[in-house]
PDB file of C-alpha atoms in Angstrom:
ATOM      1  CA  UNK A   1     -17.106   9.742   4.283  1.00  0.00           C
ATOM      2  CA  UNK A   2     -15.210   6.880   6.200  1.00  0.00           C
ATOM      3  CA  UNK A   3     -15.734   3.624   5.343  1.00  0.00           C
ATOM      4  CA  UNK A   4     -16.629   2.715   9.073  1.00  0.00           C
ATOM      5  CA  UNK A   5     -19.402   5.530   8.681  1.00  0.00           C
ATOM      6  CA  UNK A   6     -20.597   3.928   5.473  1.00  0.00           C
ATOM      7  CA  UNK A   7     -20.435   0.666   6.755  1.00  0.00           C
ATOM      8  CA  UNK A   8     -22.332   1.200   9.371  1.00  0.00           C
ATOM      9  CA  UNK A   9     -25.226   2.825   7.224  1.00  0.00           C
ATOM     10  CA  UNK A  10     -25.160  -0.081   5.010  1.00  0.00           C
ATOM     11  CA  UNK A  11     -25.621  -2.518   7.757  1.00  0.00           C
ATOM     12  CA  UNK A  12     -28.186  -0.228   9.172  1.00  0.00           C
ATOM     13  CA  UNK A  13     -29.879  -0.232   5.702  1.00  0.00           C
ATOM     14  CA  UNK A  14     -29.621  -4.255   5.531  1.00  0.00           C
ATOM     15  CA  UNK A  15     -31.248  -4.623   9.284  1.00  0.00           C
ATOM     16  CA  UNK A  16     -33.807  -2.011   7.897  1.00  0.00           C
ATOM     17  CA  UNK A  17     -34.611  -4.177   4.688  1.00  0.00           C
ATOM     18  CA  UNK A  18     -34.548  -7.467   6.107  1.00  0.00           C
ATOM     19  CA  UNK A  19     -37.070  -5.747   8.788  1.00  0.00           C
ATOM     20  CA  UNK A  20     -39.794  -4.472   6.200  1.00  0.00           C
ATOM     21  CA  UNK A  21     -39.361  -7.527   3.315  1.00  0.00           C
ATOM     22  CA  UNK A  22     -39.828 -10.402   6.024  1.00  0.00           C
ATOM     23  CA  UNK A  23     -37.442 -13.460   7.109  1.00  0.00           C
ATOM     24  CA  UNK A  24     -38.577 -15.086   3.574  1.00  0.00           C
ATOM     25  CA  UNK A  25     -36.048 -12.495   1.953  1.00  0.00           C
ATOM     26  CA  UNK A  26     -33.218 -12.703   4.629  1.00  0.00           C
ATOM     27  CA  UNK A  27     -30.649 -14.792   2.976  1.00  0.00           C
ATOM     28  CA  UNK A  28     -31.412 -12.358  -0.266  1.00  0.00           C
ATOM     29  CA  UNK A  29     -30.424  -9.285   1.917  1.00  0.00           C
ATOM     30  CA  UNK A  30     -27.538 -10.856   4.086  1.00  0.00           C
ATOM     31  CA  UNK A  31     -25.940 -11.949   0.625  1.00  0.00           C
ATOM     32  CA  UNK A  32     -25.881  -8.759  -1.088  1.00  0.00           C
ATOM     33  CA  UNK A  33     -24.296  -7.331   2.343  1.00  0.00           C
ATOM     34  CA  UNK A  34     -21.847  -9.647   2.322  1.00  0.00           C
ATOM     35  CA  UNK A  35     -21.134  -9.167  -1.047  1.00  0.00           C
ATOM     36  CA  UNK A  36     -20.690  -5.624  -0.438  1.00  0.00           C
ATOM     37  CA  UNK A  37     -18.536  -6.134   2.485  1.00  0.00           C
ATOM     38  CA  UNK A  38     -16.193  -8.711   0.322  1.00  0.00           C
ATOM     39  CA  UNK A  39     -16.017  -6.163  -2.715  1.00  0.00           C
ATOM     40  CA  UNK A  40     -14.863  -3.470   0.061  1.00  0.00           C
ATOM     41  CA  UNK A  41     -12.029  -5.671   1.376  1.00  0.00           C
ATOM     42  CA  UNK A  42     -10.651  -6.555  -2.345  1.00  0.00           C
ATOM     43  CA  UNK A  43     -10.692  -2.833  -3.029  1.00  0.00           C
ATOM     44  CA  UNK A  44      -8.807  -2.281   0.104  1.00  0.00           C
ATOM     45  CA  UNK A  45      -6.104  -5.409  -0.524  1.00  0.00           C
ATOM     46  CA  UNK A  46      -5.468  -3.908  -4.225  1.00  0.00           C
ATOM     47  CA  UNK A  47      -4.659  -0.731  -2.838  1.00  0.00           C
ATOM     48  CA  UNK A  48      -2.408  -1.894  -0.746  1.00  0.00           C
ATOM     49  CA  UNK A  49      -0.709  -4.145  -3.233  1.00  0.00           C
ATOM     50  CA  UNK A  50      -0.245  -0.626  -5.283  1.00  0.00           C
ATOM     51  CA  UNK A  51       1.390   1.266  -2.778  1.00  0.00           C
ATOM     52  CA  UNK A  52       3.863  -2.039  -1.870  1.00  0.00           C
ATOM     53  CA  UNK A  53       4.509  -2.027  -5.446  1.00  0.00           C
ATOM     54  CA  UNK A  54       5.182   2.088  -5.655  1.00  0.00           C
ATOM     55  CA  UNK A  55       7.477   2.060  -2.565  1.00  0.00           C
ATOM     56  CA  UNK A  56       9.897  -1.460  -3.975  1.00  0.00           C
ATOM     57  CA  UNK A  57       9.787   0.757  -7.278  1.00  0.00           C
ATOM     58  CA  UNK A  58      10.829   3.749  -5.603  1.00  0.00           C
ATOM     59  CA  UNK A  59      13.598   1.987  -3.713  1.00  0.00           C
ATOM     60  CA  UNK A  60      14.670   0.318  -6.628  1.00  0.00           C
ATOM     61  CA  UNK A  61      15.025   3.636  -8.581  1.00  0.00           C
ATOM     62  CA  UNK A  62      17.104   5.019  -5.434  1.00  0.00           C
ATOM     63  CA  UNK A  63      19.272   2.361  -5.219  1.00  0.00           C
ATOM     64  CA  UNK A  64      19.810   2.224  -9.169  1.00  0.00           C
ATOM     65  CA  UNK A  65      20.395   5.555  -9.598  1.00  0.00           C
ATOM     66  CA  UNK A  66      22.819   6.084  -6.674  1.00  0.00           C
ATOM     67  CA  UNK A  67      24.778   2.996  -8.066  1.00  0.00           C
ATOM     68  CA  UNK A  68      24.659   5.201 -11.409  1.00  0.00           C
ATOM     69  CA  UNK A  69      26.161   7.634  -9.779  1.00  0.00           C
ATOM     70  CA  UNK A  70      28.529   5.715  -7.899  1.00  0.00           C
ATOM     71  CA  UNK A  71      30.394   4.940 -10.792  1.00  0.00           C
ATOM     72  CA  UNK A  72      32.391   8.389 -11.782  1.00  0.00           C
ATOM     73  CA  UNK A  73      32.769   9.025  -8.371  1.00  0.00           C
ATOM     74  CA  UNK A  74      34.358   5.857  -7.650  1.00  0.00           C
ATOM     75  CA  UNK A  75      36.655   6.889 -10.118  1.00  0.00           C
ATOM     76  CA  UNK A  76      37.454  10.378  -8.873  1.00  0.00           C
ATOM     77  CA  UNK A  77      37.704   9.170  -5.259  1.00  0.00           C
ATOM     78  CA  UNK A  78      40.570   6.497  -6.456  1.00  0.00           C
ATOM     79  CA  UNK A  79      42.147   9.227  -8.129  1.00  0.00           C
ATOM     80  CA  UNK A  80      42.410  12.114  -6.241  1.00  0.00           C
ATOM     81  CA  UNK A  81      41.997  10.697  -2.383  1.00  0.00           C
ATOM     82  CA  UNK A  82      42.988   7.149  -2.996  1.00  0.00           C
ATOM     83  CA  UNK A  83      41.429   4.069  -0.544  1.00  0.00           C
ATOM     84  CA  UNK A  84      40.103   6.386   1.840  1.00  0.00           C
ATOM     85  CA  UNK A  85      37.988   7.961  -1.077  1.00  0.00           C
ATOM     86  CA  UNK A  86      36.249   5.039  -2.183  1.00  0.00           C
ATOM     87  CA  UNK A  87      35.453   4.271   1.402  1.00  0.00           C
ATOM     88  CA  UNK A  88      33.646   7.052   1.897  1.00  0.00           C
ATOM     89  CA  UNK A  89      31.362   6.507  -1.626  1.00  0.00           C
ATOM     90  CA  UNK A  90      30.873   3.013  -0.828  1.00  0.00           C
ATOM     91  CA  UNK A  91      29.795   3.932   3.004  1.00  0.00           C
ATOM     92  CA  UNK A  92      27.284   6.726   1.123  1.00  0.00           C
ATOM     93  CA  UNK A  93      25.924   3.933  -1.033  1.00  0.00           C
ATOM     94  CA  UNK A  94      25.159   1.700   2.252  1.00  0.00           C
ATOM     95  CA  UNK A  95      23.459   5.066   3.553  1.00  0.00           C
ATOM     96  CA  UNK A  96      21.363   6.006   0.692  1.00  0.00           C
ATOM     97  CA  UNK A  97      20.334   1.773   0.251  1.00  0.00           C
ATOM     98  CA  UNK A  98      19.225   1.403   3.876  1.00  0.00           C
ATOM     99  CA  UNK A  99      17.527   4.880   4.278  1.00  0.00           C
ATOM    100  CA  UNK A 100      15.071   4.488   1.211  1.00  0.00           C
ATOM    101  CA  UNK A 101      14.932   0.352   2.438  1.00  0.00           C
ATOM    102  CA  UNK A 102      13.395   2.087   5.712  1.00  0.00           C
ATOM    103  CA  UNK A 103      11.317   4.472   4.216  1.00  0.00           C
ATOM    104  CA  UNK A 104       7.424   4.256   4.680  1.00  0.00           C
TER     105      UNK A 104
END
């Protein structure tokens, strides 16, 4: 179920219950409602805390790991293909570092 769907019954539910307790019980059912509502939106900001937190991990692994890598083949490229080599593992470095930076 969506959360606009169950929102929607729960407000439905709250006009229902403020309807058949009175006006004396109002603030009582417009609290709890609220309350609801504010639980909902701290759910919603810690999820999306977890998945910032997932993807900077992830890109920090990447970029790590390709550094890692970067190392012996640094070394190969200045051996075997000289300048030009380590060009071209420095420009894959810059590649791999701005494709996982603009990953979703």
């Amino acid at each position: 179920m969506s959360d606009d769907v169950a929102l929607e019954r729960e407000l439905r539910a709250a006009v229902e219950a403020r309807q058949e307790l009175g006006s004396e019980m109002e603030p009582a059912v417009i609290d709890a409602f609220v309350a609801r509502i504010e639980e909902r939106i701290g759910e919603r900001a810690e999820e999306r805390e977890r998945a910032l937190q997932r993807r900077r991990d992830h890109q920090k692994d990447m970029t790590l790991g390709a550094m890692a890598i970067s190392i012996p083949l640094l070394a190969i490229a200045a051996v075997f293909t000289g300048l030009a080599g380590v060009i071209a593992v420095c420009v894959a470095l810059a590649v791999i570092a701005i494709v996982t930076a603009l990953q979703d």
